[in-house]
Amino acid sequence: MQTPLWKRLLIWAVVAAGLLYAMPNAFYSRVEKHNDATAAIEKAAGAATPAQEADVALWPNWLPSGLVNLGLDLRGGAHLLAEVQVADVYADRIDILWPEARDSLRQARDAVGNVRRLDAPPGELKIKISNPDGMAKAVEIVRGLAQPVTTLTGVGQSSLEVSAEGDTITIQLSAAEKAATDERTMAQSLEIVRRRIDEAGTREPTIQRQGADRILIQVPGIGTAAELKSLIGTTARLTFNPVVGRASNANADPGSPRNVVLPERGRPGSFLIIERTPVVGGEDLVDAQPAFDQNGGPAVNFRFNPAGARAFGDYTANNIGSPFAIVLDNEVVSAPTIQSHIAGGSGIITGNFTVEESTELAVLLRSGALPAKLNFLEERTIGPELGQDSIDAGRVAAIIGMVAVSALMIACYGLFGVFATVALAINMALIFAVLSIIGGTLTLPGIAGIVLTIGMAVDANVLVYERIREELRVQKGPARAIEIGYERAMSAIIDANLTTMITALVLFFMGAGPVRGFAITLAIGIVTSVFTALLVTRQLIEIWYGWRRPKTIVV
Amino acid sequence: MAWRLHLVPEKTNIDFFRWQWITFGGSMMLMVLAFIAWGVMGLNFGIDFKGGTTIRTESTQAVDVGAFRQALEKLPLGDITITEVFDPSFRADQHVAQIRISALDKTESVTPETIEQVEVALKAVDPGITFPSIESVGPKVSGELVWSSVLAVAATSIGIMLYIWLRFEWQMALGGVLALLHDVFITIGIFALFQIKFDLTIVAALLTILGYSINDTVVVFDRLRENLRKYKTMPLRDVMNLSVNETLSRTVMTSLTTLIAVGSMLVFGGDVIRGFSFAIFMGVLLGTYSSVYVAKNIVLMIGLDRSEKPKGGKGNEFAHIDA
């Protein structure tokens, strides 16, 4: 009844590694401080403050320092599920098309006559031509503006869908182009949300795409979901548009479908009519910093990239003396008059800001505009105290559960029960070790999963021990009974654990957040408990048997 | 001879089919009753499934539900439920309440302004109040969560059924899964009967019950498979009884250790997770019962094909161990 040496060494090596990697979790706050300080020093390129050095010294560098991540429900923090309004982008894409379509059609004036833009729902461009006989030609010209779609699935399809009815051409994005646009919008939104949260400097945020058009954001430590929302929920879409005139109310006639009436910031009752198509947009912005204007009022300095700088320079050179509007999220921030040709591509935005507002605006402009609006479907705030209470309660429950289960096992199986208890303790350590190594997240249901594992882990031992008892009853020698016991119990143990594994997998792939945390601990618990209950207890029994050489055993 | 605690006598010879009409029939009755409770009373869905907001309040002053209600009734909110929460782990001066505001029609989720109004109104009643957690779920998401939960339970059941079919016989797969659904539906019935809050974590608990209770059934089936090979001429009913008797000690022991662990979670684990612990506790009880009294009865009803046949190609890779 001797396992080969290499197998024995491997088993004990795994146990030793497990204990080593689980250990940092027993000194959670100490190791966390050490890790935070180490990361901060690394970020500051080696320059450490005395406080940081003291924190680093709390935990020796040569020991593993991986910790189990605590989920939001245990650490406290804010959770948001946002839906990106991807359809918003279609309207912008179509709007930009108008000047190009107009110019191309005008070149064919002989065939199509005059062209005029009609009012249309967002995402559609309707153009009326005065000579309906030239419709075929007009459609052909507009179709010529389309580009092939550049995705794997949409290859060969056109980006525009053009239809004609009477004297009106309707242009909208094709389905393939919409899908491609959605992908870009999502990638951009994710990137910008990530940048904004990073600028705010919170630790370990989770920013994940979920499904087709959703973003899951979890930030531990931040005050409330409302604060998080105000940080990432603002679109911060900045454009510079030509001003057409003034209006007295929001419903005033803008005079043309090309124009739009927008309110002026900080001046209730004041409205400006501006051109829809911007001269330069926020995407050409390369930097924005909070600053002060000549009068000492808070303002934001900005700088354009070369393309933006050229467009802005050309426009200002040609329009000296006329006003232009700086528009942020459908609100005119300020509408200065162009004094001179602004070359070099930098400028300043002023407009009744407080210092906080100008700082936040600079952050938002710097990290870029969200391409589309976010709608929040789910928001959760969990206070850190509640999380700590849950951890404490979970710890008490786990300890009491473990002591009670161990007592019962020892009462029923004597020394073999002690072996099972040792295996159970190793099992707990292994679960924490695996969680630390894979960077898994422990949630409150995850703690429940661990406690449940305590109860179920001894099942494999019970199966084996009951089987050994049966074999002993039919008068087999102790060594033979133990061997047969382990062998015969194997198929039931494997089947029972694999079926539970199926459940854990479904939970992992279909569940979200805390439920997924439960699935992870359950799955890890299954693997480690089979390892400890079968291999580790068997090693313990072999060592004991080799040492005492009993003639008879009682299980 | 060392002393050992024997929960079950060494050799038992219980006829588990004797009171079949009470045990199996009773189970079926309970299942029908569970469906009736579910249908008539409905489940007390949490915001995960119904949309809305829950706010947890904590204060050193005793919770005055009436005053809270009065303060909130003036606000333009949906239905409000206020419950005081008790837990043995609370400090003496820790008073916790849970306020649930159902989602108004057509709103995506409660706005921050609304939550601020609620906070201000409650602070007027009790200046020392704090809000350890605030959660809002929009109706759009909650509708999807219901659907994905149903899918998860179905997918797990099918997965388990396929696995047992592969490793055992199709009759056992069917019996095993019906026993599982028995456990899950009776647990849901209990949640409906006592109107315990039913949220996402409860679905996780139900799935765990699926995983746990099939454990028991598989152990019995594994022994049955072994005994069927050993006693080729014994009537199926007797082989089943023998198998359950032989594994009874293990069944009781494992259920007990699991119940102890989950029971400790139920009592000491805090109120946030109580519903979850309770669902698993009930599921373990029911799962033990159903693997002894439900699963094999179904197999007996369908009958097993006991003729000798080559079992190759059935993925029976552990067959050599049992031989």
PDB file of N, CA, C and O in Angstrom, chain A residues 83 214 377-381 383 386 393 397 411-412 448 451-452 455 459 466-467 470 487 491 495-496 498-500 503 506-507 518 554, chain B residues 4-5 48 56 132-136 138 140-141 144 156 163 167 207-208 211 214-215 218 222-223 226 249-250 254 257 261 264 268 276 321:
ATOM      1  N   GLU A  83     -26.081  51.344 -20.723  1.00  0.00           N
ATOM      2  CA  GLU A  83     -26.390  50.956 -22.095  1.00  0.00           C
ATOM      3  C   GLU A  83     -25.973  52.099 -22.996  1.00  0.00           C
ATOM      4  O   GLU A  83     -26.375  53.239 -22.774  1.00  0.00           O
ATOM      5  N   ARG A 214     -23.671  47.058 -23.937  1.00  0.00           N
ATOM      6  CA  ARG A 214     -23.651  47.436 -22.534  1.00  0.00           C
ATOM      7  C   ARG A 214     -22.247  47.466 -21.965  1.00  0.00           C
ATOM      8  O   ARG A 214     -21.363  46.757 -22.410  1.00  0.00           O
ATOM      9  N   LEU A 377     -28.891  51.308 -16.573  1.00  0.00           N
ATOM     10  CA  LEU A 377     -29.937  50.309 -16.374  1.00  0.00           C
ATOM     11  C   LEU A 377     -29.929  49.786 -14.948  1.00  0.00           C
ATOM     12  O   LEU A 377     -30.919  49.292 -14.457  1.00  0.00           O
ATOM     13  N   GLU A 378     -28.794  49.865 -14.309  1.00  0.00           N
ATOM     14  CA  GLU A 378     -28.660  49.239 -13.007  1.00  0.00           C
ATOM     15  C   GLU A 378     -27.616  50.012 -12.240  1.00  0.00           C
ATOM     16  O   GLU A 378     -26.578  50.349 -12.788  1.00  0.00           O
ATOM     17  N   GLU A 379     -27.864  50.360 -10.999  1.00  0.00           N
ATOM     18  CA  GLU A 379     -26.827  51.004 -10.216  1.00  0.00           C
ATOM     19  C   GLU A 379     -26.911  50.552  -8.771  1.00  0.00           C
ATOM     20  O   GLU A 379     -27.986  50.426  -8.201  1.00  0.00           O
ATOM     21  N   ARG A 380     -25.762  50.267  -8.210  1.00  0.00           N
ATOM     22  CA  ARG A 380     -25.728  49.778  -6.838  1.00  0.00           C
ATOM     23  C   ARG A 380     -24.597  50.461  -6.093  1.00  0.00           C
ATOM     24  O   ARG A 380     -23.506  50.603  -6.607  1.00  0.00           O
ATOM     25  N   THR A 381     -24.898  50.868  -4.866  1.00  0.00           N
ATOM     26  CA  THR A 381     -23.866  51.413  -3.994  1.00  0.00           C
ATOM     27  C   THR A 381     -23.839  50.551  -2.748  1.00  0.00           C
ATOM     28  O   THR A 381     -24.882  50.304  -2.159  1.00  0.00           O
ATOM     29  N   GLY A 383     -21.957  50.280   0.975  1.00  0.00           N
ATOM     30  CA  GLY A 383     -21.050  50.946   1.902  1.00  0.00           C
ATOM     31  C   GLY A 383     -19.994  49.978   2.406  1.00  0.00           C
ATOM     32  O   GLY A 383     -20.253  48.794   2.557  1.00  0.00           O
ATOM     33  N   LEU A 386     -20.915  47.855   5.557  1.00  0.00           N
ATOM     34  CA  LEU A 386     -21.786  46.702   5.314  1.00  0.00           C
ATOM     35  C   LEU A 386     -20.952  45.534   4.804  1.00  0.00           C
ATOM     36  O   LEU A 386     -21.131  44.386   5.228  1.00  0.00           O
ATOM     37  N   ALA A 393     -19.325  38.261   9.490  1.00  0.00           N
ATOM     38  CA  ALA A 393     -20.363  37.247   9.685  1.00  0.00           C
ATOM     39  C   ALA A 393     -19.976  35.963   8.946  1.00  0.00           C
ATOM     40  O   ALA A 393     -20.107  34.862   9.483  1.00  0.00           O
ATOM     41  N   ALA A 397     -19.341  32.255  10.543  1.00  0.00           N
ATOM     42  CA  ALA A 397     -20.121  31.105  10.068  1.00  0.00           C
ATOM     43  C   ALA A 397     -19.190  29.997   9.575  1.00  0.00           C
ATOM     44  O   ALA A 397     -19.404  28.816   9.876  1.00  0.00           O
ATOM     45  N   ALA A 411     -16.129  12.167  15.810  1.00  0.00           N
ATOM     46  CA  ALA A 411     -17.020  11.309  16.606  1.00  0.00           C
ATOM     47  C   ALA A 411     -17.387  10.053  15.828  1.00  0.00           C
ATOM     48  O   ALA A 411     -17.504   8.976  16.391  1.00  0.00           O
ATOM     49  N   CYS A 412     -17.581  10.172  14.540  1.00  0.00           N
ATOM     50  CA  CYS A 412     -18.037   9.031  13.748  1.00  0.00           C
ATOM     51  C   CYS A 412     -16.896   8.141  13.266  1.00  0.00           C
ATOM     52  O   CYS A 412     -17.063   6.939  13.144  1.00  0.00           O
ATOM     53  N   ALA A 448     -20.396  31.943   1.015  1.00  0.00           N
ATOM     54  CA  ALA A 448     -21.377  30.887   1.236  1.00  0.00           C
ATOM     55  C   ALA A 448     -20.955  29.627   0.488  1.00  0.00           C
ATOM     56  O   ALA A 448     -21.117  28.509   0.993  1.00  0.00           O
ATOM     57  N   VAL A 451     -18.384  27.901   2.573  1.00  0.00           N
ATOM     58  CA  VAL A 451     -18.996  27.218   3.718  1.00  0.00           C
ATOM     59  C   VAL A 451     -19.705  25.938   3.251  1.00  0.00           C
ATOM     60  O   VAL A 451     -19.605  24.887   3.881  1.00  0.00           O
ATOM     61  N   LEU A 452     -20.383  26.033   2.118  1.00  0.00           N
ATOM     62  CA  LEU A 452     -21.045  24.847   1.571  1.00  0.00           C
ATOM     63  C   LEU A 452     -20.004  23.773   1.233  1.00  0.00           C
ATOM     64  O   LEU A 452     -20.228  22.582   1.473  1.00  0.00           O
ATOM     65  N   GLY A 455     -19.092  21.569   4.091  1.00  0.00           N
ATOM     66  CA  GLY A 455     -20.024  20.472   4.324  1.00  0.00           C
ATOM     67  C   GLY A 455     -19.884  19.370   3.288  1.00  0.00           C
ATOM     68  O   GLY A 455     -19.950  18.183   3.616  1.00  0.00           O
ATOM     69  N   ASP A 459     -17.742  14.742   2.085  1.00  0.00           N
ATOM     70  CA  ASP A 459     -18.547  13.688   1.453  1.00  0.00           C
ATOM     71  C   ASP A 459     -17.666  12.602   0.846  1.00  0.00           C
ATOM     72  O   ASP A 459     -17.919  11.413   1.030  1.00  0.00           O
ATOM     73  N   GLU A 466     -17.011   4.748   4.600  1.00  0.00           N
ATOM     74  CA  GLU A 466     -18.123   3.795   4.675  1.00  0.00           C
ATOM     75  C   GLU A 466     -17.765   2.532   3.884  1.00  0.00           C
ATOM     76  O   GLU A 466     -18.080   1.417   4.279  1.00  0.00           O
ATOM     77  N   ARG A 467     -17.102   2.753   2.777  1.00  0.00           N
ATOM     78  CA  ARG A 467     -16.718   1.632   1.934  1.00  0.00           C
ATOM     79  C   ARG A 467     -15.671   0.771   2.649  1.00  0.00           C
ATOM     80  O   ARG A 467     -15.740  -0.464   2.619  1.00  0.00           O
ATOM     81  N   GLU A 470     -17.367  -1.391   5.118  1.00  0.00           N
ATOM     82  CA  GLU A 470     -18.023  -2.536   4.494  1.00  0.00           C
ATOM     83  C   GLU A 470     -17.021  -3.627   4.173  1.00  0.00           C
ATOM     84  O   GLU A 470     -17.281  -4.811   4.387  1.00  0.00           O
ATOM     85  N   GLU A 487     -10.577   2.550  -3.943  1.00  0.00           N
ATOM     86  CA  GLU A 487     -10.856   2.232  -5.346  1.00  0.00           C
ATOM     87  C   GLU A 487     -12.339   2.210  -5.656  1.00  0.00           C
ATOM     88  O   GLU A 487     -12.797   2.781  -6.638  1.00  0.00           O
ATOM     89  N   SER A 491     -15.703   5.757  -8.314  1.00  0.00           N
ATOM     90  CA  SER A 491     -16.649   6.092  -9.386  1.00  0.00           C
ATOM     91  C   SER A 491     -17.776   6.964  -8.868  1.00  0.00           C
ATOM     92  O   SER A 491     -18.192   7.925  -9.531  1.00  0.00           O
ATOM     93  N   ASP A 495     -18.457  10.769 -10.275  1.00  0.00           N
ATOM     94  CA  ASP A 495     -19.767  11.132 -10.836  1.00  0.00           C
ATOM     95  C   ASP A 495     -20.423  12.256 -10.050  1.00  0.00           C
ATOM     96  O   ASP A 495     -20.949  13.207 -10.610  1.00  0.00           O
ATOM     97  N   ALA A 496     -20.386  12.134  -8.737  1.00  0.00           N
ATOM     98  CA  ALA A 496     -21.050  13.140  -7.907  1.00  0.00           C
ATOM     99  C   ALA A 496     -20.420  14.515  -8.111  1.00  0.00           C
ATOM    100  O   ALA A 496     -21.124  15.515  -8.238  1.00  0.00           O
ATOM    101  N   LEU A 498     -18.555  15.565 -10.713  1.00  0.00           N
ATOM    102  CA  LEU A 498     -18.694  16.104 -12.071  1.00  0.00           C
ATOM    103  C   LEU A 498     -20.067  16.718 -12.286  1.00  0.00           C
ATOM    104  O   LEU A 498     -20.199  17.741 -12.952  1.00  0.00           O
ATOM    105  N   THR A 499     -21.103  16.110 -11.700  1.00  0.00           N
ATOM    106  CA  THR A 499     -22.432  16.715 -11.873  1.00  0.00           C
ATOM    107  C   THR A 499     -22.491  18.080 -11.194  1.00  0.00           C
ATOM    108  O   THR A 499     -23.074  19.021 -11.723  1.00  0.00           O
ATOM    109  N   THR A 500     -21.846  18.201 -10.017  1.00  0.00           N
ATOM    110  CA  THR A 500     -21.823  19.520  -9.370  1.00  0.00           C
ATOM    111  C   THR A 500     -21.023  20.499 -10.213  1.00  0.00           C
ATOM    112  O   THR A 500     -21.360  21.680 -10.301  1.00  0.00           O
ATOM    113  N   THR A 503     -23.095  22.214 -12.779  1.00  0.00           N
ATOM    114  CA  THR A 503     -23.825  23.349 -12.216  1.00  0.00           C
ATOM    115  C   THR A 503     -22.931  24.571 -12.084  1.00  0.00           C
ATOM    116  O   THR A 503     -23.329  25.682 -12.438  1.00  0.00           O
ATOM    117  N   VAL A 506     -22.417  26.231 -15.454  1.00  0.00           N
ATOM    118  CA  VAL A 506     -23.578  27.000 -15.907  1.00  0.00           C
ATOM    119  C   VAL A 506     -23.670  28.305 -15.134  1.00  0.00           C
ATOM    120  O   VAL A 506     -23.874  29.376 -15.707  1.00  0.00           O
ATOM    121  N   LEU A 507     -23.480  28.234 -13.825  1.00  0.00           N
ATOM    122  CA  LEU A 507     -23.538  29.446 -13.003  1.00  0.00           C
ATOM    123  C   LEU A 507     -22.493  30.451 -13.464  1.00  0.00           C
ATOM    124  O   LEU A 507     -22.744  31.646 -13.515  1.00  0.00           O
ATOM    125  N   PHE A 518     -19.691  33.119  -6.686  1.00  0.00           N
ATOM    126  CA  PHE A 518     -20.103  31.870  -6.050  1.00  0.00           C
ATOM    127  C   PHE A 518     -19.697  30.683  -6.922  1.00  0.00           C
ATOM    128  O   PHE A 518     -19.159  29.691  -6.428  1.00  0.00           O
ATOM    129  N   VAL A 554     -10.096   0.108  13.190  1.00  0.00           N
ATOM    130  CA  VAL A 554     -11.508   0.446  13.357  1.00  0.00           C
ATOM    131  C   VAL A 554     -11.731   1.787  12.684  1.00  0.00           C
ATOM    132  O   VAL A 554     -11.041   2.751  12.988  1.00  0.00           O
TER     133      VAL A 554
ATOM    134  N   ARG B   4     -17.486   4.593  18.533  1.00  0.00           N
ATOM    135  CA  ARG B   4     -17.822   5.388  17.354  1.00  0.00           C
ATOM    136  C   ARG B   4     -19.276   5.810  17.424  1.00  0.00           C
ATOM    137  O   ARG B   4     -20.123   5.023  17.842  1.00  0.00           O
ATOM    138  N   LEU B   5     -19.532   7.018  17.019  1.00  0.00           N
ATOM    139  CA  LEU B   5     -20.914   7.488  16.923  1.00  0.00           C
ATOM    140  C   LEU B   5     -21.532   6.885  15.659  1.00  0.00           C
ATOM    141  O   LEU B   5     -21.034   7.102  14.565  1.00  0.00           O
ATOM    142  N   ASP B  48     -34.097  42.695  -8.469  1.00  0.00           N
ATOM    143  CA  ASP B  48     -33.387  42.073  -9.586  1.00  0.00           C
ATOM    144  C   ASP B  48     -34.368  41.671 -10.679  1.00  0.00           C
ATOM    145  O   ASP B  48     -34.056  41.734 -11.862  1.00  0.00           O
ATOM    146  N   ARG B  56     -30.925  50.407   2.140  1.00  0.00           N
ATOM    147  CA  ARG B  56     -30.718  49.848   3.468  1.00  0.00           C
ATOM    148  C   ARG B  56     -30.360  51.004   4.376  1.00  0.00           C
ATOM    149  O   ARG B  56     -29.476  51.804   4.056  1.00  0.00           O
ATOM    150  N   PRO B 132     -26.123  52.279   4.190  1.00  0.00           N
ATOM    151  CA  PRO B 132     -25.009  51.402   3.803  1.00  0.00           C
ATOM    152  C   PRO B 132     -25.135  50.835   2.393  1.00  0.00           C
ATOM    153  O   PRO B 132     -24.137  50.473   1.797  1.00  0.00           O
ATOM    154  N   SER B 133     -26.336  50.718   1.871  1.00  0.00           N
ATOM    155  CA  SER B 133     -26.400  50.271   0.481  1.00  0.00           C
ATOM    156  C   SER B 133     -27.644  50.797  -0.218  1.00  0.00           C
ATOM    157  O   SER B 133     -28.702  50.921   0.386  1.00  0.00           O
ATOM    158  N   ILE B 134     -27.465  51.166  -1.470  1.00  0.00           N
ATOM    159  CA  ILE B 134     -28.568  51.637  -2.300  1.00  0.00           C
ATOM    160  C   ILE B 134     -28.445  50.911  -3.631  1.00  0.00           C
ATOM    161  O   ILE B 134     -27.392  50.940  -4.262  1.00  0.00           O
ATOM    162  N   GLU B 135     -29.487  50.228  -4.043  1.00  0.00           N
ATOM    163  CA  GLU B 135     -29.398  49.490  -5.304  1.00  0.00           C
ATOM    164  C   GLU B 135     -30.626  49.775  -6.161  1.00  0.00           C
ATOM    165  O   GLU B 135     -31.745  49.730  -5.673  1.00  0.00           O
ATOM    166  N   SER B 136     -30.398  50.080  -7.432  1.00  0.00           N
ATOM    167  CA  SER B 136     -31.506  50.293  -8.363  1.00  0.00           C
ATOM    168  C   SER B 136     -31.328  49.405  -9.577  1.00  0.00           C
ATOM    169  O   SER B 136     -30.229  49.279 -10.084  1.00  0.00           O
ATOM    170  N   GLY B 138     -33.194  48.750 -13.381  1.00  0.00           N
ATOM    171  CA  GLY B 138     -34.216  49.186 -14.334  1.00  0.00           C
ATOM    172  C   GLY B 138     -35.032  48.007 -14.813  1.00  0.00           C
ATOM    173  O   GLY B 138     -34.557  46.882 -14.820  1.00  0.00           O
ATOM    174  N   LYS B 140     -35.850  47.077 -17.681  1.00  0.00           N
ATOM    175  CA  LYS B 140     -35.334  46.428 -18.880  1.00  0.00           C
ATOM    176  C   LYS B 140     -34.421  45.260 -18.513  1.00  0.00           C
ATOM    177  O   LYS B 140     -34.554  44.157 -19.025  1.00  0.00           O
ATOM    178  N   VAL B 141     -33.507  45.527 -17.579  1.00  0.00           N
ATOM    179  CA  VAL B 141     -32.572  44.493 -17.161  1.00  0.00           C
ATOM    180  C   VAL B 141     -33.308  43.396 -16.418  1.00  0.00           C
ATOM    181  O   VAL B 141     -33.058  42.214 -16.611  1.00  0.00           O
ATOM    182  N   GLU B 144     -34.826  40.709 -18.434  1.00  0.00           N
ATOM    183  CA  GLU B 144     -33.848  39.790 -18.995  1.00  0.00           C
ATOM    184  C   GLU B 144     -33.329  38.814 -17.947  1.00  0.00           C
ATOM    185  O   GLU B 144     -33.055  37.660 -18.235  1.00  0.00           O
ATOM    186  N   THR B 156     -28.837  23.693 -16.786  1.00  0.00           N
ATOM    187  CA  THR B 156     -28.210  22.817 -15.795  1.00  0.00           C
ATOM    188  C   THR B 156     -28.898  21.459 -15.761  1.00  0.00           C
ATOM    189  O   THR B 156     -28.241  20.412 -15.756  1.00  0.00           O
ATOM    190  N   TYR B 163     -25.380  13.922 -18.716  1.00  0.00           N
ATOM    191  CA  TYR B 163     -24.243  13.274 -18.072  1.00  0.00           C
ATOM    192  C   TYR B 163     -24.671  11.930 -17.469  1.00  0.00           C
ATOM    193  O   TYR B 163     -23.987  10.914 -17.653  1.00  0.00           O
ATOM    194  N   ARG B 167     -23.403   8.112 -18.349  1.00  0.00           N
ATOM    195  CA  ARG B 167     -22.706   7.279 -17.370  1.00  0.00           C
ATOM    196  C   ARG B 167     -23.581   6.130 -16.874  1.00  0.00           C
ATOM    197  O   ARG B 167     -23.077   5.117 -16.452  1.00  0.00           O
ATOM    198  N   LEU B 207     -29.769  26.617  -8.254  1.00  0.00           N
ATOM    199  CA  LEU B 207     -28.834  25.884  -9.113  1.00  0.00           C
ATOM    200  C   LEU B 207     -27.889  25.031  -8.269  1.00  0.00           C
ATOM    201  O   LEU B 207     -27.533  23.917  -8.644  1.00  0.00           O
ATOM    202  N   THR B 208     -27.502  25.568  -7.111  1.00  0.00           N
ATOM    203  CA  THR B 208     -26.645  24.798  -6.217  1.00  0.00           C
ATOM    204  C   THR B 208     -27.379  23.556  -5.726  1.00  0.00           C
ATOM    205  O   THR B 208     -26.800  22.484  -5.592  1.00  0.00           O
ATOM    206  N   GLY B 211     -27.099  20.915  -8.160  1.00  0.00           N
ATOM    207  CA  GLY B 211     -25.793  20.269  -8.106  1.00  0.00           C
ATOM    208  C   GLY B 211     -25.653  19.375  -6.894  1.00  0.00           C
ATOM    209  O   GLY B 211     -25.093  18.289  -6.970  1.00  0.00           O
ATOM    210  N   ILE B 214     -28.230  16.115  -6.817  1.00  0.00           N
ATOM    211  CA  ILE B 214     -27.903  15.052  -7.762  1.00  0.00           C
ATOM    212  C   ILE B 214     -26.755  14.207  -7.204  1.00  0.00           C
ATOM    213  O   ILE B 214     -26.663  13.013  -7.468  1.00  0.00           O
ATOM    214  N   ASN B 215     -25.906  14.823  -6.363  1.00  0.00           N
ATOM    215  CA  ASN B 215     -24.833  14.094  -5.688  1.00  0.00           C
ATOM    216  C   ASN B 215     -25.353  12.845  -5.012  1.00  0.00           C
ATOM    217  O   ASN B 215     -24.865  11.747  -5.208  1.00  0.00           O
ATOM    218  N   VAL B 218     -26.773  10.318  -7.397  1.00  0.00           N
ATOM    219  CA  VAL B 218     -25.729   9.624  -8.150  1.00  0.00           C
ATOM    220  C   VAL B 218     -25.085   8.531  -7.300  1.00  0.00           C
ATOM    221  O   VAL B 218     -24.821   7.429  -7.770  1.00  0.00           O
ATOM    222  N   ASP B 222     -25.035   4.774  -8.372  1.00  0.00           N
ATOM    223  CA  ASP B 222     -23.747   4.124  -8.561  1.00  0.00           C
ATOM    224  C   ASP B 222     -23.755   2.759  -7.877  1.00  0.00           C
ATOM    225  O   ASP B 222     -23.314   1.754  -8.436  1.00  0.00           O
ATOM    226  N   ARG B 223     -24.321   2.721  -6.660  1.00  0.00           N
ATOM    227  CA  ARG B 223     -24.407   1.459  -5.935  1.00  0.00           C
ATOM    228  C   ARG B 223     -25.387   0.513  -6.624  1.00  0.00           C
ATOM    229  O   ARG B 223     -25.165  -0.696  -6.715  1.00  0.00           O
ATOM    230  N   GLU B 226     -23.774  -1.151  -9.492  1.00  0.00           N
ATOM    231  CA  GLU B 226     -22.865  -2.194  -9.035  1.00  0.00           C
ATOM    232  C   GLU B 226     -23.654  -3.452  -8.623  1.00  0.00           C
ATOM    233  O   GLU B 226     -23.295  -4.572  -8.991  1.00  0.00           O
ATOM    234  N   SER B 249     -26.041   5.006   5.464  1.00  0.00           N
ATOM    235  CA  SER B 249     -25.172   5.619   6.459  1.00  0.00           C
ATOM    236  C   SER B 249     -24.456   6.825   5.858  1.00  0.00           C
ATOM    237  O   SER B 249     -24.365   7.886   6.467  1.00  0.00           O
ATOM    238  N   ARG B 250     -23.950   6.669   4.630  1.00  0.00           N
ATOM    239  CA  ARG B 250     -23.267   7.760   3.951  1.00  0.00           C
ATOM    240  C   ARG B 250     -24.220   8.909   3.642  1.00  0.00           C
ATOM    241  O   ARG B 250     -23.883  10.080   3.829  1.00  0.00           O
ATOM    242  N   THR B 254     -23.450  12.597   5.100  1.00  0.00           N
ATOM    243  CA  THR B 254     -23.135  13.739   4.244  1.00  0.00           C
ATOM    244  C   THR B 254     -24.183  14.830   4.355  1.00  0.00           C
ATOM    245  O   THR B 254     -23.869  16.015   4.407  1.00  0.00           O
ATOM    246  N   THR B 257     -23.460  16.699   7.597  1.00  0.00           N
ATOM    247  CA  THR B 257     -22.332  17.645   7.577  1.00  0.00           C
ATOM    248  C   THR B 257     -22.693  18.875   6.739  1.00  0.00           C
ATOM    249  O   THR B 257     -22.396  19.999   7.128  1.00  0.00           O
ATOM    250  N   ALA B 261     -22.962  22.810   8.072  1.00  0.00           N
ATOM    251  CA  ALA B 261     -22.235  23.942   7.488  1.00  0.00           C
ATOM    252  C   ALA B 261     -23.203  25.026   7.014  1.00  0.00           C
ATOM    253  O   ALA B 261     -23.049  26.203   7.330  1.00  0.00           O
ATOM    254  N   SER B 264     -24.922  26.776   9.863  1.00  0.00           N
ATOM    255  CA  SER B 264     -24.073  27.776  10.496  1.00  0.00           C
ATOM    256  C   SER B 264     -24.093  29.074   9.691  1.00  0.00           C
ATOM    257  O   SER B 264     -24.120  30.173  10.239  1.00  0.00           O
ATOM    258  N   PHE B 268     -25.354  32.364  11.486  1.00  0.00           N
ATOM    259  CA  PHE B 268     -24.309  33.354  11.775  1.00  0.00           C
ATOM    260  C   PHE B 268     -23.888  34.177  10.561  1.00  0.00           C
ATOM    261  O   PHE B 268     -23.115  35.113  10.702  1.00  0.00           O
ATOM    262  N   PHE B 276     -30.530  33.221   0.742  1.00  0.00           N
ATOM    263  CA  PHE B 276     -29.686  32.296  -0.008  1.00  0.00           C
ATOM    264  C   PHE B 276     -29.391  31.047   0.821  1.00  0.00           C
ATOM    265  O   PHE B 276     -29.583  29.912   0.370  1.00  0.00           O
ATOM    266  N   ILE B 321     -12.890  -0.481 -12.570  1.00  0.00           N
ATOM    267  CA  ILE B 321     -12.662  -0.336 -11.132  1.00  0.00           C
ATOM    268  C   ILE B 321     -13.703  -1.136 -10.341  1.00  0.00           C
ATOM    269  O   ILE B 321     -13.409  -1.749  -9.333  1.00  0.00           O
TER     270      ILE B 321
END
